[in-house]
Short mmCIF file of C-alpha atoms in Angstrom, two decimals:
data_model
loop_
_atom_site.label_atom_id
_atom_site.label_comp_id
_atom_site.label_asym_id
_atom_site.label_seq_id
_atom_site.Cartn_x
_atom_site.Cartn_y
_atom_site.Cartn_z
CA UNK S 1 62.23 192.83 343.29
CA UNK S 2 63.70 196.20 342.20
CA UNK S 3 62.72 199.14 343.82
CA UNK S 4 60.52 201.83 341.90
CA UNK S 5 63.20 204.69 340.27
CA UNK S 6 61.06 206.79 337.78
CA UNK S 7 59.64 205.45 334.97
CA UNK S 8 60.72 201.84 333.78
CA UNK S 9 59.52 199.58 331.07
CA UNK S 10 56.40 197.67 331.55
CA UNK S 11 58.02 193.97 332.30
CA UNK S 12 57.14 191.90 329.35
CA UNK S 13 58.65 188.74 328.07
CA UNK S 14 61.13 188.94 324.59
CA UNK S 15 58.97 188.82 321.69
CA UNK S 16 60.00 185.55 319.30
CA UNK S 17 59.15 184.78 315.69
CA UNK S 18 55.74 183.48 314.86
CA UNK S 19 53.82 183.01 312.14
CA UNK S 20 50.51 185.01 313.78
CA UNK S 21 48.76 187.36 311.47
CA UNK S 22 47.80 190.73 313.51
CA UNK S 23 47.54 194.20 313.48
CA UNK S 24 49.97 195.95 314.76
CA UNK S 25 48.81 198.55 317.29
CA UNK S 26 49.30 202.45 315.70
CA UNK S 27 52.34 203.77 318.26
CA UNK S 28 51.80 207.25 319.48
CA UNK S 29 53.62 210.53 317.97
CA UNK S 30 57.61 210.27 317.44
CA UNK S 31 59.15 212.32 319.98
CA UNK S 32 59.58 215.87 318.99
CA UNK S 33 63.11 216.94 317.92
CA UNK S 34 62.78 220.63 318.87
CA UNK S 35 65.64 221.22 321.20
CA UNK S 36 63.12 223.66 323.29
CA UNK S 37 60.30 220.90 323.90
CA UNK S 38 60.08 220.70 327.69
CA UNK S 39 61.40 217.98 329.46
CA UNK S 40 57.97 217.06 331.45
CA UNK S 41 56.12 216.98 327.50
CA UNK S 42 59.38 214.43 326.70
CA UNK S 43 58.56 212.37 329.60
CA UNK S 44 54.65 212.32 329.19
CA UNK S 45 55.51 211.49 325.45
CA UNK S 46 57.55 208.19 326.55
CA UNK S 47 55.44 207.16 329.03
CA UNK S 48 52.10 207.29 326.97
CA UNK S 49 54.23 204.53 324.47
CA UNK S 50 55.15 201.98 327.10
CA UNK S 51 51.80 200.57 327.58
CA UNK S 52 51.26 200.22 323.80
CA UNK S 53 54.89 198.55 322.80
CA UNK S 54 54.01 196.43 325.97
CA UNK S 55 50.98 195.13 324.40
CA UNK S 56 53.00 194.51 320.88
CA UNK S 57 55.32 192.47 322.58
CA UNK S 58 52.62 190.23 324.10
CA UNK S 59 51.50 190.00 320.76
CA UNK S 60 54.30 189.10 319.28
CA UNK S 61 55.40 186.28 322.15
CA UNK S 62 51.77 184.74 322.74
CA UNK S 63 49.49 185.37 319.60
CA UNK S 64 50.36 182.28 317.89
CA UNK S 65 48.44 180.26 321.14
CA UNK S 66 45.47 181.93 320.39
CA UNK S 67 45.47 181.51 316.31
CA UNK S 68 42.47 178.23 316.54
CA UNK S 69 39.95 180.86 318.31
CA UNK S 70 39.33 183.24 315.35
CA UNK S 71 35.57 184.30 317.70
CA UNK S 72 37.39 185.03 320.66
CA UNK S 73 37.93 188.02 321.62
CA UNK S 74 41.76 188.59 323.37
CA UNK S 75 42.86 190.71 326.12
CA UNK S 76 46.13 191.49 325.41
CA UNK S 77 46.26 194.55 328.27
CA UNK S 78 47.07 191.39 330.52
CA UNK S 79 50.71 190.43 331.80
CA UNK S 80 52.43 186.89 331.76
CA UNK S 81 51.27 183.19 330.98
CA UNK S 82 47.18 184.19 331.73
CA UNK S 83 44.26 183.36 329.70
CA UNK S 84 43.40 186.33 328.03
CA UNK S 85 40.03 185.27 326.37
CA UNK S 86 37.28 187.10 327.69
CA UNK S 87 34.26 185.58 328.91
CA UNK S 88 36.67 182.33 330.12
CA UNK S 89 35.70 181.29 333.60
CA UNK S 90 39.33 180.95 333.98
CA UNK S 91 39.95 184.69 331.94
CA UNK S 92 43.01 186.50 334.15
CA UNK S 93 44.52 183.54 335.85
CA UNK S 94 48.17 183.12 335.10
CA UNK S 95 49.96 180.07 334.60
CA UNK S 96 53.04 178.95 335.36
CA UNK S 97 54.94 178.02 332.16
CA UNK S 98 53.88 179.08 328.54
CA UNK S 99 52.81 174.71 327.83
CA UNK S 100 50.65 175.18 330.40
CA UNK S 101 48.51 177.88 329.08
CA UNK S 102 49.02 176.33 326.07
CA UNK S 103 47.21 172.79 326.99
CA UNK S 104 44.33 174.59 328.61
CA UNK S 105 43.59 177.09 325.51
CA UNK S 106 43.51 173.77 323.59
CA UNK S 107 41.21 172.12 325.56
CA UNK S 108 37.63 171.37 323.96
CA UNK S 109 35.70 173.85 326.79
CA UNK S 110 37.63 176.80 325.18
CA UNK S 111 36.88 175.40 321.38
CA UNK S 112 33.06 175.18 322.49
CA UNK S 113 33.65 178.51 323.92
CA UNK S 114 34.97 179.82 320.48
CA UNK S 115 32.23 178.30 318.51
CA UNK S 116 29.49 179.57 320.47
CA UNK S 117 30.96 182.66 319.18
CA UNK S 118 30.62 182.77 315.95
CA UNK S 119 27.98 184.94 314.19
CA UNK S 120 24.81 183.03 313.54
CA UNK S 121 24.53 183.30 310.30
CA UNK S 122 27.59 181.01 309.90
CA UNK S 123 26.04 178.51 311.69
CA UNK S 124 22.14 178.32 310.39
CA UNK S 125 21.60 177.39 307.03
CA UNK S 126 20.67 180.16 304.62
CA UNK S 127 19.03 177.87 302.11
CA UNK S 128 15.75 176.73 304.30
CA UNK S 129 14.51 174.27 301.75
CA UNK S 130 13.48 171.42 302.37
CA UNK S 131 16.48 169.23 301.24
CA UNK S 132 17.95 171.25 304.24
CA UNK S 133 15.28 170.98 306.55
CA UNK S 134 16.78 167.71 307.93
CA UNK S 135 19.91 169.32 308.71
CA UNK S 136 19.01 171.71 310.97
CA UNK S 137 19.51 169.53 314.21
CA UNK S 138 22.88 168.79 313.52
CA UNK S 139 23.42 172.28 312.55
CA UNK S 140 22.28 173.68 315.78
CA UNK S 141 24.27 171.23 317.54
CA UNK S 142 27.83 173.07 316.54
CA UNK S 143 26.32 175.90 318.49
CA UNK S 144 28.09 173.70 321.63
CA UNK S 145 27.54 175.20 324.57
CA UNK S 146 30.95 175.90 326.70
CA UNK S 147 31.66 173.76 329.38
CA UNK S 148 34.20 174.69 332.53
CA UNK S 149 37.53 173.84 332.02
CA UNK S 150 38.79 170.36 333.02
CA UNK S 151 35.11 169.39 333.82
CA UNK S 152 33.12 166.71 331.71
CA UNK S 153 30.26 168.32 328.85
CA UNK S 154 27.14 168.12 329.15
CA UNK S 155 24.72 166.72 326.73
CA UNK S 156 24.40 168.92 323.17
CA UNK S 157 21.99 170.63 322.49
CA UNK S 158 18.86 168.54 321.14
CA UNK S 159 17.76 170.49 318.35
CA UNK S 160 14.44 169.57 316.70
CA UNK S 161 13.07 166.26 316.60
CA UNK S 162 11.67 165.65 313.17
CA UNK S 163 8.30 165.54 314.28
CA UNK S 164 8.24 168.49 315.58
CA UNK S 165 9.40 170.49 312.64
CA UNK S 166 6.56 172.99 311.49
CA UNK S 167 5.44 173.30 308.14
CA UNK S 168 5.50 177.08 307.44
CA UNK S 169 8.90 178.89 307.08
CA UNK S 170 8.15 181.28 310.00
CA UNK S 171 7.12 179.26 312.33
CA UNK S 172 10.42 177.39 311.74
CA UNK S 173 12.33 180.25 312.42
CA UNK S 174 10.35 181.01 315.42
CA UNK S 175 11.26 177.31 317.13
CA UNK S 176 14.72 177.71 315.97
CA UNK S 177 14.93 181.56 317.35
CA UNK S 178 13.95 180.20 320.93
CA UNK S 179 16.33 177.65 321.00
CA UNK S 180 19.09 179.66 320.37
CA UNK S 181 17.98 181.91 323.27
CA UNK S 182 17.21 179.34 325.71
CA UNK S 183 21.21 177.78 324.53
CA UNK S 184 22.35 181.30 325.34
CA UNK S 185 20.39 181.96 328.87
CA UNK S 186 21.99 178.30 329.86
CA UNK S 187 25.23 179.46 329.14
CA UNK S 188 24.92 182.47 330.79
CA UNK S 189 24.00 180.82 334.09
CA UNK S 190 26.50 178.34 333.73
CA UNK S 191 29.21 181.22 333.23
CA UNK S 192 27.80 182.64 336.04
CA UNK S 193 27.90 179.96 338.21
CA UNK S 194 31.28 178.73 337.56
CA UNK S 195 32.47 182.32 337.98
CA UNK S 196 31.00 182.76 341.25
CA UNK S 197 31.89 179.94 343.11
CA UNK S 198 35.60 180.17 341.61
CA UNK S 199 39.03 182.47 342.56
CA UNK S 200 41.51 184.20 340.62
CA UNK S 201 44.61 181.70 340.11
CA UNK S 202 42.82 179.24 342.52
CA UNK S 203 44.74 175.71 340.96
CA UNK S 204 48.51 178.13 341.77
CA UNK S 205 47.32 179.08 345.22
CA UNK S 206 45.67 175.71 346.17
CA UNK S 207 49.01 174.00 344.77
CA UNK S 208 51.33 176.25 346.75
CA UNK S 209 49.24 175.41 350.06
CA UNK S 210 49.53 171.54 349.61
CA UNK S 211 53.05 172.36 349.57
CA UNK S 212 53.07 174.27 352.63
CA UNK S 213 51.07 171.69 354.38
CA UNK S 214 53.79 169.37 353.51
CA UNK S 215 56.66 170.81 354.40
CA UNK S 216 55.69 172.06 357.84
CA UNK S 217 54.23 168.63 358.66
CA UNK S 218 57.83 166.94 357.70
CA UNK S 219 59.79 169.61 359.93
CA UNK S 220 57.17 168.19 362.83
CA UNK S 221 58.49 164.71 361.46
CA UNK S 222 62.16 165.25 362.44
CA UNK S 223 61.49 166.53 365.39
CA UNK S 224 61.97 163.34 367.67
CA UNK S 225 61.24 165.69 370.80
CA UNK S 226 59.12 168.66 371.35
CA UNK S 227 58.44 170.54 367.72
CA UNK S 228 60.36 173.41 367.04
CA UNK S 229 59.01 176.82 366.71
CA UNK S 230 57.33 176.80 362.93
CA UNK S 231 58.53 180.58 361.07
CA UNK S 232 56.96 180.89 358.03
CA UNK S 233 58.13 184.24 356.49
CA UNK S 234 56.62 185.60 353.07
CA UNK S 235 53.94 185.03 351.12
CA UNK S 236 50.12 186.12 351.34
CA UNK S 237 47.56 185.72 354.16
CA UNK S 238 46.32 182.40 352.02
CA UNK S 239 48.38 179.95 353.24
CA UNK S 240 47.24 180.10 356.70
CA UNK S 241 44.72 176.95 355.84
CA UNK S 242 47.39 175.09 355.39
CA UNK S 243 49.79 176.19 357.99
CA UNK S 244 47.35 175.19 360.89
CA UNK S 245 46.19 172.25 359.11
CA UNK S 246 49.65 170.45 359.51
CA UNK S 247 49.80 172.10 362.97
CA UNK S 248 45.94 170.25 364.09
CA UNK S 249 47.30 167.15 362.64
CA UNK S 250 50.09 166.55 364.37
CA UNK S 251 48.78 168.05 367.62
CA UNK S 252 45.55 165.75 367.21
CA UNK S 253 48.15 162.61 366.44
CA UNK S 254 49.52 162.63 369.99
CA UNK S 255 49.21 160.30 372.82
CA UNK S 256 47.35 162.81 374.47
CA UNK S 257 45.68 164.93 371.89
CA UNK S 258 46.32 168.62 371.76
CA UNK S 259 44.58 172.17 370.26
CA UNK S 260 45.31 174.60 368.26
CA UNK S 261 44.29 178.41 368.42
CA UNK S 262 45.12 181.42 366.39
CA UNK S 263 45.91 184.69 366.76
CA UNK S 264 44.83 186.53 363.28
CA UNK S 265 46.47 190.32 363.35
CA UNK S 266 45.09 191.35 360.14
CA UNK S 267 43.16 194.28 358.91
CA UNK S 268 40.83 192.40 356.92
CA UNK S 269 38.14 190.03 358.29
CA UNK S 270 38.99 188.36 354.82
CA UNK S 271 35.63 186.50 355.02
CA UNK S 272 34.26 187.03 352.00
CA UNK S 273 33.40 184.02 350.06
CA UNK S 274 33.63 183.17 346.24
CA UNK S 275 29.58 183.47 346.12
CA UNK S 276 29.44 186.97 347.36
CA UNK S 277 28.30 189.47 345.45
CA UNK S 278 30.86 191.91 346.18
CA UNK S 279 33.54 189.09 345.07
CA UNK S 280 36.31 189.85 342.98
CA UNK S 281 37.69 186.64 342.72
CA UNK S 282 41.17 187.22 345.29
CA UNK S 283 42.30 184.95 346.67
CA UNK S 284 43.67 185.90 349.90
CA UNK S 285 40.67 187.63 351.02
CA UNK S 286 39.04 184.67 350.91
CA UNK S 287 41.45 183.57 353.73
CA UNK S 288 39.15 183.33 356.78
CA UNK S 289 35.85 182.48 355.06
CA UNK S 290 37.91 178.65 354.30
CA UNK S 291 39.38 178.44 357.90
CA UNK S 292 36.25 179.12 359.25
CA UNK S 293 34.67 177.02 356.12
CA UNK S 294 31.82 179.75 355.64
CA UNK S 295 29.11 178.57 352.84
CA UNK S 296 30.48 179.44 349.58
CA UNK S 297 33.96 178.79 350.33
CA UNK S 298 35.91 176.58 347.49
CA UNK S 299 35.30 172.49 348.37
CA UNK S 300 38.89 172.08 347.53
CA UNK S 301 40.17 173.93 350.42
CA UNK S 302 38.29 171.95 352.55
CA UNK S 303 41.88 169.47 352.62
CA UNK S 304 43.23 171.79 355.18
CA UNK S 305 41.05 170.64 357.96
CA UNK S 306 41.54 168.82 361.54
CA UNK S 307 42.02 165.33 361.64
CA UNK S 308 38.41 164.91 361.50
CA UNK S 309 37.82 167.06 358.44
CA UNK S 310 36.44 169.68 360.60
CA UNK S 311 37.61 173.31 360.20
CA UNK S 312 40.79 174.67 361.48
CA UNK S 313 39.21 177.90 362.83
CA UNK S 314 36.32 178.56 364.99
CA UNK S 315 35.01 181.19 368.03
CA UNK S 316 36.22 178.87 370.86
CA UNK S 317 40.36 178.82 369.24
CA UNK S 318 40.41 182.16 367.66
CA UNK S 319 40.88 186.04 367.97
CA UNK S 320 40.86 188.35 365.78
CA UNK S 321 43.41 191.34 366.44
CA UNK S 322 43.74 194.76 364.66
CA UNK S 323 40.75 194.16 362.97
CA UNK S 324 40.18 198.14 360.94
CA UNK S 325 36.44 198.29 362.14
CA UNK S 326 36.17 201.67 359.44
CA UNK S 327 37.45 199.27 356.73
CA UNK S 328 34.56 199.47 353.57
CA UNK S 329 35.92 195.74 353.31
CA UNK S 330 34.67 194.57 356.38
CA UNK S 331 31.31 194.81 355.25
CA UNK S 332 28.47 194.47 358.16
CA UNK S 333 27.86 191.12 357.21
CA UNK S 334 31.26 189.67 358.39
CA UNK S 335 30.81 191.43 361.26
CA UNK S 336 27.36 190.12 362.02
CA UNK S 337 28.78 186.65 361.46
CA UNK S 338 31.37 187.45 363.70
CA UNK S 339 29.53 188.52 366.53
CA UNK S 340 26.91 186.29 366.09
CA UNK S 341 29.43 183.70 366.68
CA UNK S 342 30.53 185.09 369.67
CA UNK S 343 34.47 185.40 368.13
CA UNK S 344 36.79 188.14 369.72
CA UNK S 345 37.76 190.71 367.88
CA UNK S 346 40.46 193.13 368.99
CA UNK S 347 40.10 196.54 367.04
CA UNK S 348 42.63 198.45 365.84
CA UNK S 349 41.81 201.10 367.67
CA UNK S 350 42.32 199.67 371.15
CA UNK S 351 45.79 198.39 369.86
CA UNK S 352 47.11 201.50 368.82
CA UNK S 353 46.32 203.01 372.23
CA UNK S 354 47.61 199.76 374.66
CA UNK S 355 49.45 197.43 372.45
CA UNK S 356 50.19 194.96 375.77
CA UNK S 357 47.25 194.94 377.47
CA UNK S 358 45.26 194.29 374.49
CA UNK S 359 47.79 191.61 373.40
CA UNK S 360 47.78 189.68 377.32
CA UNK S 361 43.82 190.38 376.62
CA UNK S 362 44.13 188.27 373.40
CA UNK S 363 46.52 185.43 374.95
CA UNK S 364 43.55 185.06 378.22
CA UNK S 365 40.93 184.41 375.98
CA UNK S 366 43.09 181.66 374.54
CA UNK S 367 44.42 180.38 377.90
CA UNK S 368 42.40 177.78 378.73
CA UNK S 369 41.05 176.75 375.43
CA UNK S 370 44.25 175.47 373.53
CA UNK S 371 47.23 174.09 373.97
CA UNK S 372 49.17 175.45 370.74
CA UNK S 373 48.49 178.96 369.71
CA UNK S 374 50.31 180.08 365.91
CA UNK S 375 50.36 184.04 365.38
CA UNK S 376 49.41 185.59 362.19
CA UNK S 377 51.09 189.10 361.32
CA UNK S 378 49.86 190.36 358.29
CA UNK S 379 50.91 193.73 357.96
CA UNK S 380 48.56 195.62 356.83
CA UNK S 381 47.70 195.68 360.34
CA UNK S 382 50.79 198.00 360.53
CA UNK S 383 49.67 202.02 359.77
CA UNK S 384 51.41 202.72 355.91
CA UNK S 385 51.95 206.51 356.58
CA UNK S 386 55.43 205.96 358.37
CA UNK S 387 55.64 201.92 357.98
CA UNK S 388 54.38 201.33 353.83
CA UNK S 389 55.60 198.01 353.98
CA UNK S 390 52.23 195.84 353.19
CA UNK S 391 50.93 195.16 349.81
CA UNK S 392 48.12 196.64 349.98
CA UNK S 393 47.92 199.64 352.41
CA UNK S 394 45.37 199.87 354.81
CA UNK S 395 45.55 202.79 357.26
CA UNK S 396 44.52 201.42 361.09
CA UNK S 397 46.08 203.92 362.91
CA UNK S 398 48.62 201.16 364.72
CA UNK S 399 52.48 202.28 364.51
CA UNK S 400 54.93 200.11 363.93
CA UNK S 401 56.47 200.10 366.94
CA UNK S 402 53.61 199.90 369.33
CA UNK S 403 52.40 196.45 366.86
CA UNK S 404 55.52 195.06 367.79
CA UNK S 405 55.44 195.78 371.79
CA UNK S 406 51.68 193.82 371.02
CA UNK S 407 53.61 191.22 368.97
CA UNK S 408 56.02 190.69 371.46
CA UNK S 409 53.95 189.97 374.42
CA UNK S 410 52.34 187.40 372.28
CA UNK S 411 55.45 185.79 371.15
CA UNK S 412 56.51 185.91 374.91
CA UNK S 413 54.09 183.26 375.92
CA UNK S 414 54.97 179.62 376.06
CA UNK S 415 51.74 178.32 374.41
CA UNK S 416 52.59 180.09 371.40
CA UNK S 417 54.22 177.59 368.51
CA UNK S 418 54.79 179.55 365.62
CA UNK S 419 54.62 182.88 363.55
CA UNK S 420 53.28 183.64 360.25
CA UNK S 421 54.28 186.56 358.53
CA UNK S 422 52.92 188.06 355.27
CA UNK S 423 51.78 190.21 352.82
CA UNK S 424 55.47 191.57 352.43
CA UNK S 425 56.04 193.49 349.51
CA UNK S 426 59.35 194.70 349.03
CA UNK S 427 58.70 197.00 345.96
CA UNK S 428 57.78 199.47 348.54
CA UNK S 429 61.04 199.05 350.75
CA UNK S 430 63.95 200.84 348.73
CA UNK S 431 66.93 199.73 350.08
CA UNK S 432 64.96 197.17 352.23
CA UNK S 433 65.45 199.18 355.28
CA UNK S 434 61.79 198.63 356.85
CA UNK S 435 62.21 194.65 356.00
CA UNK S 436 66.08 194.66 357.85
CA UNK S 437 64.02 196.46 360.77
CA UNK S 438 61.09 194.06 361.03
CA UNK S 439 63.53 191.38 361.09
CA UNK S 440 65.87 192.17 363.36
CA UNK S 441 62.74 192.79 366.16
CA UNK S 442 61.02 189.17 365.24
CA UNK S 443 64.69 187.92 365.84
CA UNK S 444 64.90 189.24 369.21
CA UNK S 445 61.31 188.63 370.30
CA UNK S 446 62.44 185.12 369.07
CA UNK S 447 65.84 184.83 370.96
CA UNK S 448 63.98 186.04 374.09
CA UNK S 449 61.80 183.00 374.64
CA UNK S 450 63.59 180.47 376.69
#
């Protein structure tokens, strides 16, 4: 990815020819002409139209997908292939090719969704006589009530048996009136619900973890003899699930059956669960709450599991390391779960001020436990104020340099059978110097071991 160099140009795809009908957005002041304008007025000027042509072009490239839902309302703020209709359970997640956004803003859960959105009085008769009385159950019924994507509907709405239709004109419109209500409370909850037991771009996450999964368990495949040391460089924390799932599988598949532990240097406890409150829906900090398998993670990450379908993680074959304690994101309640569960957890604080002896701390409570220990670097784990390398900064007061004496003590041991490294994010490495230096010191710790 290109390094940051002033201002550049929102990166949208090339707008194409399509028979949409929308408003154009109004585009800010033409730049003044007046040779003595100041350059920093010039440059604010610029700037404040990027956003706005930005949004045009989206228009332009993607409004012809949306044309069928005229109740909908669209978020065109949003970047690439994503759902912008707002009030989808699936509103924000991004798809990989343009047919596949198409397909899913076709499917009948978003034209329910649509319909439900239309005004009432487009759906309710406005002649109540009683030719028409008859009609209102099937009437009501286009009020369909939207369903979650890819995920069979539920019965329509009954509407008003015949006998139960009242004879005065109000006290019609009173039966009909709390129908619609009740329609719109279950819709709510079922909004809700789907929303809070779901992630941002879960199918594109859970997809690229099957893949992981497979790959590392055919590299364990060709190895006729003892498995090669697994590096898996790049990436965010969320593929861990799947990492040690192909590593407890093939450990659990030998003649004598082996264990697997895990070192987790990361900032985050990332244990909060789709059906927390204080949810937003990403992904990767969702990362320990499905090895662990906390209530509320997603059911389809349960796949990356032991051979028995139990989960990868627990407090008897893991440590957590470089945990930020201060962290508002480590909330009380992970670390009451965490301590309740008698897990070790390795502050940040003590590794910035004995990298070693906290990392041979680490290894010992591992020792006798498992046979296989993989190390997790995420790092964020690593200060930002001389080492901005992670993705999203988080300041724990451990230097680069004295994370790596702690990573390689842990690297030096023999039980140790692979490294995980992410959370990467090169937009903040002009030149890539802080990547070439990470590097080269994983490639020694790695040439080291004998």
């Amino acid at each position: 990815m290109a390094a940051e160099t002033g201002w550049e140009w929102p990166d949208v795809e090339p707008p194409v020819e399509t028979g949409a009908n929308f408003e154009l957005l109004a585009v800010p002041e033409e730049l003044p002409s007046d040779d003595d304008t100041p350059w920093e007025e010039l440059q604010a000027l610029e700037i404040s139209r990027g956003p706005i042509m930005a949004e045009i072009a989206r228009r332009s490239y993607h409004s012809a997908l949306y044309e069928h839902l005229i109740n909908s309302e669209i978020d065109w703020s949003l970047d690439g292939h994503a759902c912008r209709v707002v009030g989808c359970p699936r509103y924000g997640d991004v798809f990989a090719v343009r047919a596949d956004l198409q397909r899913h803003l076709e499917t009948t859960a978003h034209r329910n969704l649509d319909a439900s959105l239309a005004p009432l009085d487009e759906v309710v008769a406005a002649d109540s006589s009683p030719e028409n009385i008859e009609e209102l159950p099937s009437l009501l019924a286009t009020e369909a009530t939207p369903q979650p994507v890819n995920e069979p509907l539920s019965p329509e709405p009954r509407g008003l048996d015949d006998a139960e239709i009242p004879d005065s004109e109000d006290e019609r419109q009173e039966l009909l009136h709390q129908e619609r209500q009740q329609r719109d409370k279950d819709r709510l909850r079922k909004e809700e619900e789907l929303f809070m037991s779901s992630a941002r771009n879960e199918d594109i996450n859970i997809s690229v973890c099957e893949d992981v999964e497979r790959t590392i368990s055919n590299n364990f495949k060709s190895s006729s003899k003892q498995p090669e040391f697994q590096v898996v460089l790049g990436g965010e924390c969320c593929m861990l699930p799947a990492i040690l799932s192909a590593f407890w599988k093939h450990a659990e598949s030998q003649s004598q059956p082996k264990r697997v532990g895990l070192i987790y240097i990361d900032a985050d406890t990332d244990l909060t669960s789709p059906t927390d409150p204080s949810s937003i829906g990403t992904f990767a900090g969702m990362n320990m709450a499905h090895l662990v398998r906390l209530s509320g993670a997603l059911p389809r990450m349960e796949q990356f599991s032991r051979s028995s379908g139990e989960p990868v993680c627990d407090a008897s074959n893991t440590v957590f390391f470089g945990t930020n304690m201060s962290l508002p994101g480590n909330k009380p309640e992970h670390f009451k779960y965490l301590f309740d569960n008698n897990f070790k957890v390795v502050s940040s604080t003590s590794v910035a001020k004995d990298p070693e002896q906290r990392a041979r701390d680490a290894l010992k409570v591992l020792q006798d436990k498992v046979d296989i220990i993989m190390v997790h670097l995420d790092v964020d784990s690593i200060d930002p104020e001389t080492f901005p390398l992670a993705n999203v900064p988080n300041f724990t007061g451990v230097e680069f340099e004295n994370m790596m004496r702690a990573l390689k003590v842990l690297l030096g041991s023999e039980k140790v059978g692979g490294l995980t490294v992410a959370e990467v994010n090169p937009d903040h490495d002009p030149g890539l110097k802080m990547t070439e230096r990470l590097t080269s010191q994983i490639v020694e710790m790695l040439a080291a071991r004998k």
